Amino acid sequence: DVKVTQSSRYLVKRTGEKVFLECVQDMDHENMFWYRQDPGLGLRLIYFSYDVKMKEKGDIPEGYSVSREKKERFSLILESASTNQTSMYLCASSAILDMNTEAFFGQGTRLTVV
Amino acid sequence: AQSVAQPEDQVNVAEGNPLTVKCTYSVSGNPYLFWYVQYPNRGLQFLLKYITGDNLVKGSYGFEAEFNKSQTSFHLKKPSALVSDSALYFCAVRDGDRDDKIIFGKGTRLHILP
């Protein structure tokens, strides 16, 4: 089975802290994604990466950065956490277009910034 | 840029009745379309996809979806609803002509009434 693993299910951080959310996939997928999920807003794309060291901004990149040093790992970084970044964060991975194209998701990290 | 609209925030259906969850999309290239389901405190689970071929796609748990190019729709359907189908459903689109991001709708909460 495809597995996408997020390092934490629940996190509580203080305003101004630097926060790292880690995601690892075991399917050798080229593409990886970070979304945040908020009630009534659905899933909004923060960043995605289509290769090691490559990244593209999604729809809401402000306040976030990402790192992809290895193919299997994609990290989301909150440089200085704020209360409006309290949310559910979902990581996903997918293969390139000429293979299975659906995205596989991790279990999510519920982040609370206090 | 691609986009997805799910016009209904919530759909209520009596158990045993047919259900439909609506989705319309916009994409410049060939549409790759997906449906996902999310149960409480869980990540998203893939249900089915349309890439090419038959307009009626069958997926997991008895769900199916109909691709309609002229109406740019990809509605999710099931002939007979179960209480266990109650969950949050997301439609998503990917541009089939470029290896790019996957965009999700805002989600539709499905309530199956016993």
Short mmCIF file of C-alpha atoms in Angstrom, two decimals:
data_model
loop_
_atom_site.label_atom_id
_atom_site.label_comp_id
_atom_site.label_asym_id
_atom_site.label_seq_id
_atom_site.Cartn_x
_atom_site.Cartn_y
_atom_site.Cartn_z
CA ASP A 1 0.00 0.00 0.00
CA VAL A 2 1.01 3.54 -0.69
CA LYS A 3 1.94 5.31 2.45
CA VAL A 4 2.21 9.01 3.14
CA THR A 5 3.27 9.69 6.70
CA GLN A 6 3.04 12.99 8.51
CA SER A 7 5.27 13.27 11.54
CA SER A 8 2.63 14.52 13.99
CA ARG A 9 -1.15 14.16 14.30
CA TYR A 10 -1.49 17.06 16.72
CA LEU A 11 0.77 20.02 17.45
CA VAL A 12 0.42 23.01 19.74
CA LYS A 13 2.84 25.88 19.18
CA ARG A 14 3.23 29.41 20.47
CA THR A 15 2.90 32.54 18.37
CA GLY A 16 6.23 33.45 16.81
CA GLU A 17 7.71 29.96 16.96
CA LYS A 18 9.28 28.37 13.90
CA VAL A 19 7.31 25.24 13.09
CA PHE A 20 8.32 22.28 10.93
CA LEU A 21 5.78 19.85 9.52
CA GLU A 22 7.34 16.76 8.00
CA CYS A 23 5.95 14.44 5.36
CA VAL A 24 7.44 11.24 3.97
CA GLN A 25 6.13 9.05 1.13
CA ASP A 26 7.28 5.57 0.20
CA MET A 27 6.08 5.32 -3.42
CA ASP A 28 8.92 7.13 -5.16
CA HIS A 29 6.43 9.80 -6.30
CA GLU A 30 7.77 12.84 -8.09
CA ASN A 31 5.07 15.26 -6.93
CA MET A 32 4.35 16.28 -3.36
CA PHE A 33 1.85 18.79 -2.03
CA TRP A 34 0.96 20.68 1.13
CA TYR A 35 -2.64 21.76 1.67
CA ARG A 36 -4.43 23.36 4.56
CA GLN A 37 -8.02 22.49 5.31
CA ASP A 38 -10.40 24.91 6.99
CA PRO A 39 -14.16 24.57 7.47
CA GLY A 40 -16.07 26.05 4.55
CA LEU A 41 -12.90 26.66 2.56
CA GLY A 42 -12.03 23.11 1.58
CA LEU A 43 -8.44 22.25 0.75
CA ARG A 44 -6.23 25.10 -0.32
CA LEU A 45 -2.85 24.46 -1.87
CA ILE A 46 0.08 26.05 -0.07
CA TYR A 47 3.05 24.71 -2.04
CA PHE A 48 3.86 21.82 -4.29
CA SER A 49 7.05 20.23 -5.51
CA TYR A 50 7.56 18.26 -8.71
CA ASP A 51 11.15 17.25 -8.07
CA VAL A 52 13.92 17.41 -5.51
CA LYS A 53 14.80 21.03 -4.71
CA MET A 54 12.00 22.24 -6.99
CA LYS A 55 8.95 24.03 -5.63
CA GLU A 56 6.02 26.05 -6.84
CA LYS A 57 3.74 28.37 -4.90
CA GLY A 58 0.17 27.33 -4.54
CA ASP A 59 -2.77 29.57 -3.81
CA ILE A 60 -1.85 30.61 -0.26
CA PRO A 61 1.96 30.54 0.19
CA GLU A 62 2.23 33.61 2.41
CA GLY A 63 3.77 32.84 5.79
CA TYR A 64 5.01 29.43 4.66
CA SER A 65 8.09 27.96 3.04
CA VAL A 66 9.00 24.41 2.00
CA SER A 67 12.00 22.19 1.63
CA ARG A 68 12.55 19.12 -0.50
CA GLU A 69 16.10 17.86 -0.14
CA LYS A 70 15.21 14.22 -0.81
CA LYS A 71 12.59 12.78 -3.11
CA GLU A 72 10.64 11.07 -0.35
CA ARG A 73 10.48 13.99 2.07
CA PHE A 74 8.65 17.31 1.82
CA SER A 75 8.71 19.72 4.73
CA LEU A 76 6.43 22.66 5.41
CA ILE A 77 7.90 25.48 7.47
CA LEU A 78 6.05 28.20 9.30
CA GLU A 79 8.73 30.82 9.77
CA SER A 80 6.90 32.63 12.57
CA ALA A 81 3.68 30.94 13.55
CA SER A 82 0.56 33.06 13.93
CA THR A 83 -2.87 32.23 15.28
CA ASN A 84 -4.41 32.44 11.79
CA GLN A 85 -2.26 29.46 10.83
CA THR A 86 -4.22 27.25 13.18
CA SER A 87 -5.57 24.63 10.82
CA MET A 88 -5.46 21.04 9.59
CA TYR A 89 -2.46 20.48 7.32
CA LEU A 90 -2.54 17.70 4.76
CA CYS A 91 0.40 16.34 2.81
CA ALA A 92 -0.07 14.40 -0.43
CA SER A 93 2.02 12.80 -3.13
CA SER A 94 1.34 11.71 -6.71
CA ALA A 95 3.15 10.21 -9.65
CA ILE A 96 3.81 12.01 -12.91
CA LEU A 97 0.95 12.31 -15.37
CA ASP A 98 1.55 9.23 -17.45
CA MET A 99 1.20 6.90 -14.49
CA ASN A 100 -1.41 6.68 -11.78
CA THR A 101 -2.33 10.28 -11.33
CA GLU A 102 -4.36 10.46 -8.16
CA ALA A 103 -2.91 11.97 -5.02
CA PHE A 104 -2.38 9.93 -1.87
CA PHE A 105 -2.81 11.70 1.43
CA GLY A 106 -1.33 11.51 4.87
CA GLN A 107 -3.49 11.48 7.99
CA GLY A 108 -3.12 15.18 8.56
CA THR A 109 -1.57 17.35 11.25
CA ARG A 110 -3.88 19.48 13.33
CA LEU A 111 -1.85 22.53 14.31
CA THR A 112 -2.98 24.92 17.00
CA VAL A 113 -1.08 28.18 17.44
CA VAL A 114 -1.70 29.86 20.78
CA ALA B 1 -5.75 28.02 -14.00
CA GLN B 2 -7.99 25.17 -12.97
CA SER B 3 -10.86 25.43 -10.50
CA VAL B 4 -13.57 23.27 -8.97
CA ALA B 5 -17.01 24.19 -7.71
CA GLN B 6 -19.12 22.10 -5.38
CA PRO B 7 -22.35 24.09 -5.20
CA GLU B 8 -23.83 22.32 -2.17
CA ASP B 9 -22.30 22.64 1.28
CA GLN B 10 -24.48 19.80 2.54
CA VAL B 11 -26.66 17.07 1.03
CA ASN B 12 -29.19 15.07 3.04
CA VAL B 13 -30.45 11.75 1.72
CA ALA B 14 -32.56 9.03 3.28
CA GLU B 15 -30.92 5.64 3.61
CA GLY B 16 -31.68 3.44 0.60
CA ASN B 17 -32.32 6.39 -1.71
CA PRO B 18 -30.03 7.35 -4.57
CA LEU B 19 -27.56 10.13 -3.90
CA THR B 20 -25.85 12.73 -6.06
CA VAL B 21 -23.07 15.09 -5.05
CA LYS B 22 -22.43 17.78 -7.65
CA CYS B 23 -19.16 19.03 -9.05
CA THR B 24 -18.28 21.34 -11.92
CA TYR B 25 -14.78 22.19 -13.07
CA SER B 26 -12.73 24.54 -15.18
CA VAL B 27 -9.39 23.61 -16.74
CA SER B 28 -7.55 24.75 -19.85
CA GLY B 29 -6.23 21.34 -20.88
CA ASN B 30 -7.67 17.86 -20.68
CA PRO B 31 -9.43 17.36 -17.36
CA TYR B 32 -8.29 14.67 -14.98
CA LEU B 33 -11.04 14.47 -12.35
CA PHE B 34 -11.13 12.85 -8.93
CA TRP B 35 -13.42 12.24 -5.99
CA TYR B 36 -12.17 11.80 -2.45
CA VAL B 37 -13.93 11.07 0.84
CA GLN B 38 -12.89 12.19 4.31
CA TYR B 39 -14.11 10.64 7.53
CA PRO B 40 -13.74 12.56 10.84
CA ASN B 41 -10.14 13.21 11.90
CA ARG B 42 -8.78 11.33 8.92
CA GLY B 43 -6.92 12.18 5.74
CA LEU B 44 -8.56 11.99 2.33
CA GLN B 45 -9.27 8.62 0.74
CA PHE B 46 -9.37 8.24 -3.04
CA LEU B 47 -12.73 7.06 -4.43
CA LEU B 48 -12.49 7.23 -8.21
CA LYS B 49 -11.06 9.10 -11.15
CA TYR B 50 -11.77 10.02 -14.75
CA ILE B 51 -8.80 10.23 -17.09
CA THR B 52 -10.17 9.14 -20.46
CA GLY B 53 -12.58 6.58 -21.92
CA ASP B 54 -16.06 5.82 -20.65
CA ASN B 55 -17.92 8.77 -19.22
CA LEU B 56 -19.30 6.64 -16.38
CA VAL B 57 -16.57 5.76 -13.92
CA LYS B 58 -17.00 3.19 -11.15
CA GLY B 59 -15.09 3.42 -7.91
CA SER B 60 -14.86 2.21 -4.34
CA TYR B 61 -17.80 1.45 -2.00
CA GLY B 62 -20.35 1.36 -4.86
CA PHE B 63 -19.80 4.95 -5.91
CA GLU B 64 -19.72 6.07 -9.52
CA ALA B 65 -19.35 9.38 -11.30
CA GLU B 66 -20.45 10.68 -14.66
CA PHE B 67 -18.18 12.88 -16.73
CA ASN B 68 -20.06 15.39 -18.89
CA LYS B 69 -17.73 17.42 -21.07
CA SER B 70 -20.34 19.80 -22.44
CA GLN B 71 -21.54 20.71 -18.95
CA THR B 72 -18.03 20.51 -17.44
CA SER B 73 -19.44 18.38 -14.65
CA PHE B 74 -18.35 15.29 -12.76
CA HIS B 75 -21.18 14.41 -10.37
CA LEU B 76 -20.73 11.64 -7.81
CA LYS B 77 -23.56 9.12 -7.55
CA LYS B 78 -24.63 6.02 -5.70
CA PRO B 79 -27.83 4.06 -6.39
CA SER B 80 -28.63 3.27 -2.75
CA ALA B 81 -27.17 5.28 0.13
CA LEU B 82 -25.90 3.78 3.38
CA VAL B 83 -25.65 5.53 6.74
CA SER B 84 -21.93 4.75 6.64
CA ASP B 85 -21.61 6.93 3.51
CA SER B 86 -22.01 9.99 5.72
CA ALA B 87 -18.78 11.93 5.34
CA LEU B 88 -17.17 14.92 3.64
CA TYR B 89 -16.67 14.55 -0.12
CA PHE B 90 -14.19 16.46 -2.23
CA CYS B 91 -14.00 16.83 -6.00
CA ALA B 92 -10.60 17.64 -7.54
CA VAL B 93 -9.19 18.49 -10.96
CA ARG B 94 -5.77 18.23 -12.54
CA ASP B 95 -4.73 19.62 -15.92
CA GLY B 96 -3.94 16.54 -18.03
CA ASP B 97 -1.72 18.49 -20.40
CA ARG B 98 0.78 19.53 -17.77
CA ASP B 99 2.31 17.93 -14.72
CA ASP B 100 0.84 20.36 -12.33
CA LYS B 101 -1.07 20.89 -9.15
CA ILE B 102 -4.29 19.22 -8.10
CA ILE B 103 -7.03 21.66 -7.11
CA PHE B 104 -9.86 20.72 -4.75
CA GLY B 105 -13.35 22.00 -4.25
CA LYS B 106 -14.66 23.23 -0.91
CA GLY B 107 -16.26 19.92 -0.09
CA THR B 108 -19.83 18.68 0.38
CA ARG B 109 -20.97 17.13 3.62
CA LEU B 110 -23.20 14.16 2.96
CA HIS B 111 -25.70 13.14 5.65
CA ILE B 112 -27.46 9.84 5.20
CA LEU B 113 -30.55 9.73 7.39
CA PRO B 114 -31.57 6.35 8.86
#
